[in-house]
Amino acid sequence: MKKSSVKFSPSDKCPVRTVLDRLGDKWSVLVILLLGAKGSVRFNHIQKEIGDVSQKMLTITLKSLEADGIVSRHVFAEVPIRVEYRLTERGESLLPHIQQLSDWAEENMRQILKDRKQYVA
Amino acid sequence: MKKSSVKFSPSDKCPVRTVLDRLGDKWSVLVILLLGAKGSVRFNHIQKEIGDVSQKMLTITLKSLEADGIVSRHVFAEVPIRVEYRLTERGESLLPHIQQLSDWAEENMRQILKDRKQYVA
DNA sequence: CTGTATCCCGTGAGATACTG
DNA sequence: CAGTATCTCACGGGATACAG
């Protein structure tokens, strides 16, 4: 079993970057966690739950995640229209890793914030 | 064992965001992976390995990570001066999660890029 | 309800030059 | 070698208004 290594060559498309650049935006991770927790959720509900994401950014975020095959979009031709989003299989396979990161964050946040304050450049 | 849940309340400092906002920048993750793989590395070497990070951004990245207690900085009063960086315990505890994400990325990148291309808005 | 279309601004980040 | 200091610019992302 080879050590999990990373290609750091300049223009070479480092896989970590390709994916993390997307996850690194302001909302993707939150959306994934939310869908992971709630299953199938409609647009409006996602926005309410996250609380401070604009319509524009939520649309963009969902489209990116959809383009990457991480969430799927389901339209119900009701009136008023209903659109629900859920994780794809790929999204589900990503979820646990995000969750672990989230858990780590939760455990360490308090101390990190403390350290951050005490740190003097 | 309670379900790993996330606080999505608006102004509430969501831990995921607090941490991921930092990790979400362009270079932090790569630095962590590099230090995780190589142990103690000097400034210049990090820059060479990553390949396309500017001095300015590498400095900022390292300082942020240091402020968060994820990497530590060691100065050797030689001439020319030598400065080495390594993961702290906290950094080490974060590393496996980043690595898993990285591995996931490596496994799924090819297909994601393909999907991304075929996706039509 | 679920988006799109603009306008606009702050900041992330590169290039370059300089210092201890 | 390991940074700092500016300058500059593009773009992420918010506010608002409009559309299907």
mmCIF file with all atom_site columns, C-alpha atoms in Angstrom, chain B residues 22-63:
data_model
loop_
_atom_site.group_PDB
_atom_site.id
_atom_site.type_symbol
_atom_site.label_atom_id
_atom_site.label_alt_id
_atom_site.label_comp_id
_atom_site.label_asym_id
_atom_site.label_entity_id
_atom_site.label_seq_id
_atom_site.pdbx_PDB_ins_code
_atom_site.Cartn_x
_atom_site.Cartn_y
_atom_site.Cartn_z
_atom_site.occupancy
_atom_site.B_iso_or_equiv
_atom_site.pdbx_formal_charge
_atom_site.auth_seq_id
_atom_site.auth_comp_id
_atom_site.auth_asym_id
_atom_site.auth_atom_id
_atom_site.pdbx_PDB_model_num
ATOM 1  C CA . ARG B 1 22 ? -9.321  28.838 6.774  1.00 0.00 ? 22 ARG B CA 1
ATOM 2  C CA . LEU B 1 23 ? -8.773  25.502 5.123  1.00 0.00 ? 23 LEU B CA 1
ATOM 3  C CA . GLY B 1 24 ? -10.748 26.753 2.164  1.00 0.00 ? 24 GLY B CA 1
ATOM 4  C CA . ASP B 1 25 ? -8.092  29.162 1.037  1.00 0.00 ? 25 ASP B CA 1
ATOM 5  C CA . LYS B 1 26 ? -5.884  28.319 -1.872 1.00 0.00 ? 26 LYS B CA 1
ATOM 6  C CA . TRP B 1 27 ? -2.878  26.852 -0.108 1.00 0.00 ? 27 TRP B CA 1
ATOM 7  C CA . SER B 1 28 ? -3.538  25.650 3.446  1.00 0.00 ? 28 SER B CA 1
ATOM 8  C CA . VAL B 1 29 ? -4.547  22.137 2.544  1.00 0.00 ? 29 VAL B CA 1
ATOM 9  C CA . LEU B 1 30 ? -1.563  21.635 0.290  1.00 0.00 ? 30 LEU B CA 1
ATOM 10 C CA . VAL B 1 31 ? 0.791   22.861 2.993  1.00 0.00 ? 31 VAL B CA 1
ATOM 11 C CA . ILE B 1 32 ? -0.737  20.532 5.565  1.00 0.00 ? 32 ILE B CA 1
ATOM 12 C CA . LEU B 1 33 ? -0.463  17.569 3.234  1.00 0.00 ? 33 LEU B CA 1
ATOM 13 C CA . LEU B 1 34 ? 3.115   18.428 2.391  1.00 0.00 ? 34 LEU B CA 1
ATOM 14 C CA . LEU B 1 35 ? 4.181   18.806 6.022  1.00 0.00 ? 35 LEU B CA 1
ATOM 15 C CA . GLY B 1 36 ? 2.279   15.646 6.838  1.00 0.00 ? 36 GLY B CA 1
ATOM 16 C CA . ALA B 1 37 ? 4.246   13.785 4.208  1.00 0.00 ? 37 ALA B CA 1
ATOM 17 C CA . LYS B 1 38 ? 7.673   15.313 4.737  1.00 0.00 ? 38 LYS B CA 1
ATOM 18 C CA . GLY B 1 39 ? 7.836   16.192 8.410  1.00 0.00 ? 39 GLY B CA 1
ATOM 19 C CA . SER B 1 40 ? 9.935   19.281 9.020  1.00 0.00 ? 40 SER B CA 1
ATOM 20 C CA . VAL B 1 41 ? 10.337  21.433 5.960  1.00 0.00 ? 41 VAL B CA 1
ATOM 21 C CA . ARG B 1 42 ? 11.948  24.800 5.379  1.00 0.00 ? 42 ARG B CA 1
ATOM 22 C CA . PHE B 1 43 ? 10.247  27.738 3.787  1.00 0.00 ? 43 PHE B CA 1
ATOM 23 C CA . ASN B 1 44 ? 12.043  27.550 0.503  1.00 0.00 ? 44 ASN B CA 1
ATOM 24 C CA . HIS B 1 45 ? 11.460  23.857 0.173  1.00 0.00 ? 45 HIS B CA 1
ATOM 25 C CA . ILE B 1 46 ? 7.737   24.228 0.706  1.00 0.00 ? 46 ILE B CA 1
ATOM 26 C CA . GLN B 1 47 ? 7.612   26.820 -2.005 1.00 0.00 ? 47 GLN B CA 1
ATOM 27 C CA . LYS B 1 48 ? 9.561   24.632 -4.411 1.00 0.00 ? 48 LYS B CA 1
ATOM 28 C CA . GLU B 1 49 ? 7.373   21.613 -3.724 1.00 0.00 ? 49 GLU B CA 1
ATOM 29 C CA . ILE B 1 50 ? 4.097   23.404 -4.188 1.00 0.00 ? 50 ILE B CA 1
ATOM 30 C CA . GLY B 1 51 ? 5.521   25.085 -7.204 1.00 0.00 ? 51 GLY B CA 1
ATOM 31 C CA . ASP B 1 52 ? 3.233   27.977 -7.868 1.00 0.00 ? 52 ASP B CA 1
ATOM 32 C CA . VAL B 1 53 ? 2.685   29.720 -4.583 1.00 0.00 ? 53 VAL B CA 1
ATOM 33 C CA . SER B 1 54 ? 4.076   33.215 -4.172 1.00 0.00 ? 54 SER B CA 1
ATOM 34 C CA . GLN B 1 55 ? 6.284   34.147 -1.235 1.00 0.00 ? 55 GLN B CA 1
ATOM 35 C CA . LYS B 1 56 ? 3.640   36.471 0.021  1.00 0.00 ? 56 LYS B CA 1
ATOM 36 C CA . MET B 1 57 ? 0.858   33.901 -0.010 1.00 0.00 ? 57 MET B CA 1
ATOM 37 C CA . LEU B 1 58 ? 3.043   31.215 1.509  1.00 0.00 ? 58 LEU B CA 1
ATOM 38 C CA . THR B 1 59 ? 3.967   33.543 4.343  1.00 0.00 ? 59 THR B CA 1
ATOM 39 C CA . ILE B 1 60 ? 0.352   34.427 4.978  1.00 0.00 ? 60 ILE B CA 1
ATOM 40 C CA . THR B 1 61 ? -0.749  30.823 4.794  1.00 0.00 ? 61 THR B CA 1
ATOM 41 C CA . LEU B 1 62 ? 1.915   29.657 7.229  1.00 0.00 ? 62 LEU B CA 1
ATOM 42 C CA . LYS B 1 63 ? 1.127   32.460 9.647  1.00 0.00 ? 63 LYS B CA 1
#
